[in-house]
Amino acid sequence: MNIEEIVKVLESGELVISPTDTVYGIMGDALNKESIRLVYEVKHRDYKKPLILLMNSIDMIKDYTLDISDKEMDLMKKFYPGCMTLLLKRNTKVDGMICNNGEYVGVRIPDNKDLLSIIDKLGRPVFSTSCNISGNDVVRSVDEIDEEITSKIKYIYDGGYIDSVSSTVVRIDNGEVVILREGSLSDEIKNYF
């Protein structure tokens, strides 16, 4: 993986495909509106379906969110980096297009050193979404990626076959942990409190 090249591609507003710690994902600069539009176009994705933000630290998460509760902080300290996507209140740095103009945005610190290096060198979050036409199966290898997608992607990193697992999507609601999408950490998260 050429991290320097990937960062240049992201800075130019183009999209990248790479394995994450969950599935193959399409990523772009989370602060670039044209990149955000492009990923929705490439995937034929409904703008009502949010993207998630990949960040490299809890400090970076604090820079893009508001009012993190003690319970949310506990979850992040326990399960990051890892396969948990946590919904937090976004601040004005997060473009509404990422989350259908909702109050919350999904954030994750991936358990992938290369991705963390990319985010670190970029200096800001990347958005991520599974590397498939919306509604189709998730992609476990580069060979499975639809040509309609690959034709519009500037940089594709082939990390081989990955045994994909979806992240557990969580929100704290009135102090209670709510699992919005089951994933590999669901039981651990439920049993944590």
mmCIF file of C-alpha atoms in Angstrom:
data_model
loop_
_atom_site.group_PDB
_atom_site.id
_atom_site.type_symbol
_atom_site.label_atom_id
_atom_site.label_comp_id
_atom_site.label_asym_id
_atom_site.label_seq_id
_atom_site.Cartn_x
_atom_site.Cartn_y
_atom_site.Cartn_z
ATOM 1 C CA MET A 1 0.000 0.000 0.000
ATOM 2 C CA ASN A 2 1.420 3.373 -1.034
ATOM 3 C CA ILE A 3 0.188 5.590 1.788
ATOM 4 C CA GLU A 4 1.710 8.774 0.329
ATOM 5 C CA GLU A 5 -0.030 8.179 -3.005
ATOM 6 C CA ILE A 6 -3.358 7.449 -1.309
ATOM 7 C CA VAL A 7 -3.130 10.682 0.674
ATOM 8 C CA LYS A 8 -2.443 12.634 -2.549
ATOM 9 C CA VAL A 9 -5.478 11.017 -4.196
ATOM 10 C CA LEU A 10 -7.686 11.886 -1.220
ATOM 11 C CA GLU A 11 -6.369 15.468 -1.135
ATOM 12 C CA SER A 12 -7.230 15.817 -4.836
ATOM 13 C CA GLY A 13 -10.883 14.958 -4.117
ATOM 14 C CA GLU A 14 -10.758 11.504 -5.707
ATOM 15 C CA LEU A 15 -11.845 8.220 -4.146
ATOM 16 C CA VAL A 16 -9.816 5.243 -2.912
ATOM 17 C CA ILE A 17 -10.738 1.579 -2.471
ATOM 18 C CA SER A 18 -8.966 -0.345 0.251
ATOM 19 C CA PRO A 19 -9.650 -3.125 2.704
ATOM 20 C CA THR A 20 -10.612 -1.830 6.128
ATOM 21 C CA ASP A 21 -10.772 -3.869 9.308
ATOM 22 C CA THR A 22 -14.308 -4.885 8.317
ATOM 23 C CA VAL A 23 -14.896 -5.002 4.531
ATOM 24 C CA TYR A 24 -13.481 -3.452 1.347
ATOM 25 C CA GLY A 25 -14.447 0.189 1.488
ATOM 26 C CA ILE A 26 -14.617 3.276 -0.682
ATOM 27 C CA MET A 27 -13.038 6.216 1.088
ATOM 28 C CA GLY A 28 -12.700 9.907 0.485
ATOM 29 C CA ASP A 29 -11.828 13.163 2.221
ATOM 30 C CA ALA A 30 -14.670 13.774 4.676
ATOM 31 C CA LEU A 31 -14.290 17.552 4.354
ATOM 32 C CA ASN A 32 -14.550 17.604 0.552
ATOM 33 C CA LYS A 33 -18.152 18.037 -0.650
ATOM 34 C CA GLU A 34 -17.318 16.913 -4.182
ATOM 35 C CA SER A 35 -15.814 13.667 -2.844
ATOM 36 C CA ILE A 36 -18.957 13.080 -0.798
ATOM 37 C CA ARG A 37 -21.181 13.666 -3.847
ATOM 38 C CA LEU A 38 -18.969 11.416 -5.952
ATOM 39 C CA VAL A 39 -19.252 8.406 -3.639
ATOM 40 C CA TYR A 40 -23.058 8.639 -3.615
ATOM 41 C CA GLU A 41 -23.017 8.815 -7.421
ATOM 42 C CA VAL A 42 -20.563 5.917 -7.840
ATOM 43 C CA LYS A 43 -22.534 3.620 -5.535
ATOM 44 C CA HIS A 44 -26.003 4.738 -6.693
ATOM 45 C CA ARG A 45 -26.562 5.372 -3.000
ATOM 46 C CA ASP A 46 -29.577 7.190 -1.627
ATOM 47 C CA TYR A 47 -28.523 10.414 0.111
ATOM 48 C CA LYS A 48 -30.742 9.349 3.013
ATOM 49 C CA LYS A 49 -28.230 6.565 3.764
ATOM 50 C CA PRO A 50 -25.399 8.000 5.857
ATOM 51 C CA LEU A 51 -21.679 7.443 5.472
ATOM 52 C CA ILE A 52 -19.424 6.831 8.451
ATOM 53 C CA LEU A 53 -16.325 8.747 9.439
ATOM 54 C CA LEU A 54 -13.065 6.949 10.108
ATOM 55 C CA MET A 55 -10.803 8.791 12.523
ATOM 56 C CA ASN A 56 -7.410 8.074 14.047
ATOM 57 C CA SER A 57 -7.975 9.040 17.685
ATOM 58 C CA ILE A 58 -10.501 9.998 20.305
ATOM 59 C CA ASP A 59 -9.043 13.525 20.146
ATOM 60 C CA MET A 60 -9.947 13.711 16.444
ATOM 61 C CA ILE A 61 -13.447 12.436 17.230
ATOM 62 C CA LYS A 62 -13.808 15.238 19.808
ATOM 63 C CA ASP A 63 -12.907 17.771 17.088
ATOM 64 C CA TYR A 64 -15.895 16.745 14.945
ATOM 65 C CA THR A 65 -18.563 15.967 17.533
ATOM 66 C CA LEU A 66 -20.414 17.556 20.459
ATOM 67 C CA ASP A 67 -21.424 16.665 24.000
ATOM 68 C CA ILE A 68 -19.691 13.298 24.357
ATOM 69 C CA SER A 69 -21.141 11.636 27.450
ATOM 70 C CA ASP A 70 -19.159 9.628 29.994
ATOM 71 C CA LYS A 71 -20.769 6.424 28.696
ATOM 72 C CA GLU A 72 -19.838 7.255 25.089
ATOM 73 C CA MET A 73 -16.279 7.999 26.203
ATOM 74 C CA ASP A 74 -16.154 4.688 28.101
ATOM 75 C CA LEU A 75 -17.265 2.815 24.972
ATOM 76 C CA MET A 76 -14.612 4.508 22.842
ATOM 77 C CA LYS A 77 -11.843 3.818 25.336
ATOM 78 C CA LYS A 78 -12.870 0.164 25.615
ATOM 79 C CA PHE A 79 -13.624 -0.725 21.967
ATOM 80 C CA TYR A 80 -11.411 1.578 19.843
ATOM 81 C CA PRO A 81 -9.655 0.837 17.657
ATOM 82 C CA GLY A 82 -12.143 -1.772 16.532
ATOM 83 C CA CYS A 83 -15.341 -2.787 14.795
ATOM 84 C CA MET A 84 -17.738 -0.468 16.617
ATOM 85 C CA THR A 85 -19.431 2.448 14.876
ATOM 86 C CA LEU A 86 -20.696 4.901 17.478
ATOM 87 C CA LEU A 87 -23.321 7.523 16.672
ATOM 88 C CA LEU A 88 -22.371 10.872 18.177
ATOM 89 C CA LYS A 89 -23.755 14.369 17.826
ATOM 90 C CA ARG A 90 -21.889 16.050 14.988
ATOM 91 C CA ASN A 91 -20.603 19.599 14.991
ATOM 92 C CA THR A 92 -20.572 22.041 12.073
ATOM 93 C CA LYS A 93 -17.295 20.641 10.671
ATOM 94 C CA VAL A 94 -19.240 17.563 9.493
ATOM 95 C CA ASP A 95 -21.112 18.248 6.264
ATOM 96 C CA GLY A 96 -24.815 17.393 6.531
ATOM 97 C CA MET A 97 -24.600 15.420 3.283
ATOM 98 C CA ILE A 98 -22.668 12.713 5.158
ATOM 99 C CA CYS A 99 -25.571 11.986 7.503
ATOM 100 C CA ASN A 100 -28.757 13.117 5.692
ATOM 101 C CA ASN A 101 -28.575 16.401 7.628
ATOM 102 C CA GLY A 102 -29.199 14.478 10.830
ATOM 103 C CA GLU A 103 -27.953 15.419 14.260
ATOM 104 C CA TYR A 104 -25.765 12.310 14.572
ATOM 105 C CA VAL A 105 -22.829 10.910 12.627
ATOM 106 C CA GLY A 106 -21.332 7.422 12.855
ATOM 107 C CA VAL A 107 -17.652 7.405 13.836
ATOM 108 C CA ARG A 108 -15.087 4.648 14.105
ATOM 109 C CA ILE A 109 -11.381 4.252 14.785
ATOM 110 C CA PRO A 110 -10.405 1.326 12.541
ATOM 111 C CA ASP A 111 -8.110 -1.405 13.791
ATOM 112 C CA ASN A 112 -5.880 -1.048 10.737
ATOM 113 C CA LYS A 113 -2.448 0.603 10.991
ATOM 114 C CA ASP A 114 -2.354 1.639 7.323
ATOM 115 C CA LEU A 115 -5.728 3.372 7.539
ATOM 116 C CA LEU A 116 -4.703 5.137 10.728
ATOM 117 C CA SER A 117 -1.514 6.339 8.977
ATOM 118 C CA ILE A 118 -3.555 7.628 6.026
ATOM 119 C CA ILE A 119 -5.891 9.566 8.315
ATOM 120 C CA ASP A 120 -2.921 10.872 10.287
ATOM 121 C CA LYS A 121 -1.105 12.118 7.171
ATOM 122 C CA LEU A 122 -4.332 13.580 5.721
ATOM 123 C CA GLY A 123 -4.929 15.348 9.032
ATOM 124 C CA ARG A 124 -8.688 14.898 8.978
ATOM 125 C CA PRO A 125 -11.304 12.131 8.865
ATOM 126 C CA VAL A 126 -12.115 10.042 5.829
ATOM 127 C CA PHE A 127 -15.637 8.926 5.044
ATOM 128 C CA SER A 128 -16.143 5.268 4.323
ATOM 129 C CA THR A 129 -18.815 3.025 2.893
ATOM 130 C CA SER A 130 -18.814 -0.548 1.667
ATOM 131 C CA CYS A 131 -17.403 -1.052 -1.822
ATOM 132 C CA ASN A 132 -20.521 -2.188 -3.656
ATOM 133 C CA ILE A 133 -23.391 -0.832 -5.685
ATOM 134 C CA SER A 134 -26.009 0.107 -3.099
ATOM 135 C CA GLY A 135 -28.108 -2.916 -2.198
ATOM 136 C CA ASN A 136 -25.612 -5.492 -3.512
ATOM 137 C CA ASP A 137 -23.502 -7.857 -1.403
ATOM 138 C CA VAL A 138 -20.431 -6.570 0.418
ATOM 139 C CA VAL A 139 -17.109 -7.113 -1.319
ATOM 140 C CA ARG A 140 -14.457 -9.436 0.108
ATOM 141 C CA SER A 141 -11.865 -9.152 -2.673
ATOM 142 C CA VAL A 142 -10.931 -6.721 -5.433
ATOM 143 C CA ASP A 143 -12.118 -9.256 -8.049
ATOM 144 C CA GLU A 144 -15.676 -8.914 -6.735
ATOM 145 C CA ILE A 145 -15.862 -5.136 -7.209
ATOM 146 C CA ASP A 146 -18.340 -4.028 -9.859
ATOM 147 C CA GLU A 147 -16.622 -2.553 -12.954
ATOM 148 C CA GLU A 148 -18.971 0.402 -12.790
ATOM 149 C CA ILE A 149 -17.311 1.300 -9.498
ATOM 150 C CA THR A 150 -13.690 0.528 -10.419
ATOM 151 C CA SER A 151 -13.923 2.699 -13.537
ATOM 152 C CA LYS A 152 -14.518 5.761 -11.337
ATOM 153 C CA ILE A 153 -11.939 5.110 -8.617
ATOM 154 C CA LYS A 154 -8.506 6.714 -8.768
ATOM 155 C CA TYR A 155 -6.626 4.270 -6.507
ATOM 156 C CA ILE A 156 -7.467 0.643 -5.660
ATOM 157 C CA TYR A 157 -5.391 -1.302 -3.175
ATOM 158 C CA ASP A 158 -5.640 -5.082 -3.429
ATOM 159 C CA GLY A 159 -5.174 -6.450 0.056
ATOM 160 C CA GLY A 160 -6.300 -9.944 -0.901
ATOM 161 C CA TYR A 161 -9.377 -11.728 0.383
ATOM 162 C CA ILE A 162 -10.798 -10.519 3.673
ATOM 163 C CA ASP A 163 -13.246 -12.431 5.804
ATOM 164 C CA SER A 164 -15.617 -9.528 6.246
ATOM 165 C CA VAL A 165 -17.510 -8.689 9.366
ATOM 166 C CA SER A 166 -19.811 -5.708 9.811
ATOM 167 C CA SER A 167 -19.138 -3.192 12.530
ATOM 168 C CA THR A 168 -21.578 -3.066 15.419
ATOM 169 C CA VAL A 169 -23.513 0.212 15.219
ATOM 170 C CA VAL A 170 -24.280 1.690 18.624
ATOM 171 C CA ARG A 171 -25.970 4.756 20.073
ATOM 172 C CA ILE A 172 -26.393 5.827 23.686
ATOM 173 C CA ASP A 173 -30.029 6.851 24.177
ATOM 174 C CA ASN A 174 -31.054 8.266 27.563
ATOM 175 C CA GLY A 175 -28.039 6.589 29.120
ATOM 176 C CA GLU A 176 -28.882 3.198 27.619
ATOM 177 C CA VAL A 177 -26.804 1.333 25.032
ATOM 178 C CA VAL A 178 -28.857 0.723 21.873
ATOM 179 C CA ILE A 179 -27.494 -1.653 19.210
ATOM 180 C CA LEU A 180 -28.685 -0.325 15.846
ATOM 181 C CA ARG A 181 -26.900 -2.986 13.788
ATOM 182 C CA GLU A 182 -25.617 -6.269 15.105
ATOM 183 C CA GLY A 183 -21.958 -6.993 14.470
ATOM 184 C CA SER A 184 -18.950 -8.799 15.852
ATOM 185 C CA LEU A 185 -18.866 -6.769 19.094
ATOM 186 C CA SER A 186 -22.596 -6.780 19.890
ATOM 187 C CA ASP A 187 -22.422 -9.214 22.828
ATOM 188 C CA GLU A 188 -19.323 -7.606 24.324
ATOM 189 C CA ILE A 189 -20.891 -4.153 24.123
ATOM 190 C CA LYS A 190 -24.193 -5.325 25.639
ATOM 191 C CA ASN A 191 -22.339 -7.004 28.493
ATOM 192 C CA TYR A 192 -19.965 -4.096 29.124
ATOM 193 C CA PHE A 193 -22.384 -2.043 31.220
#
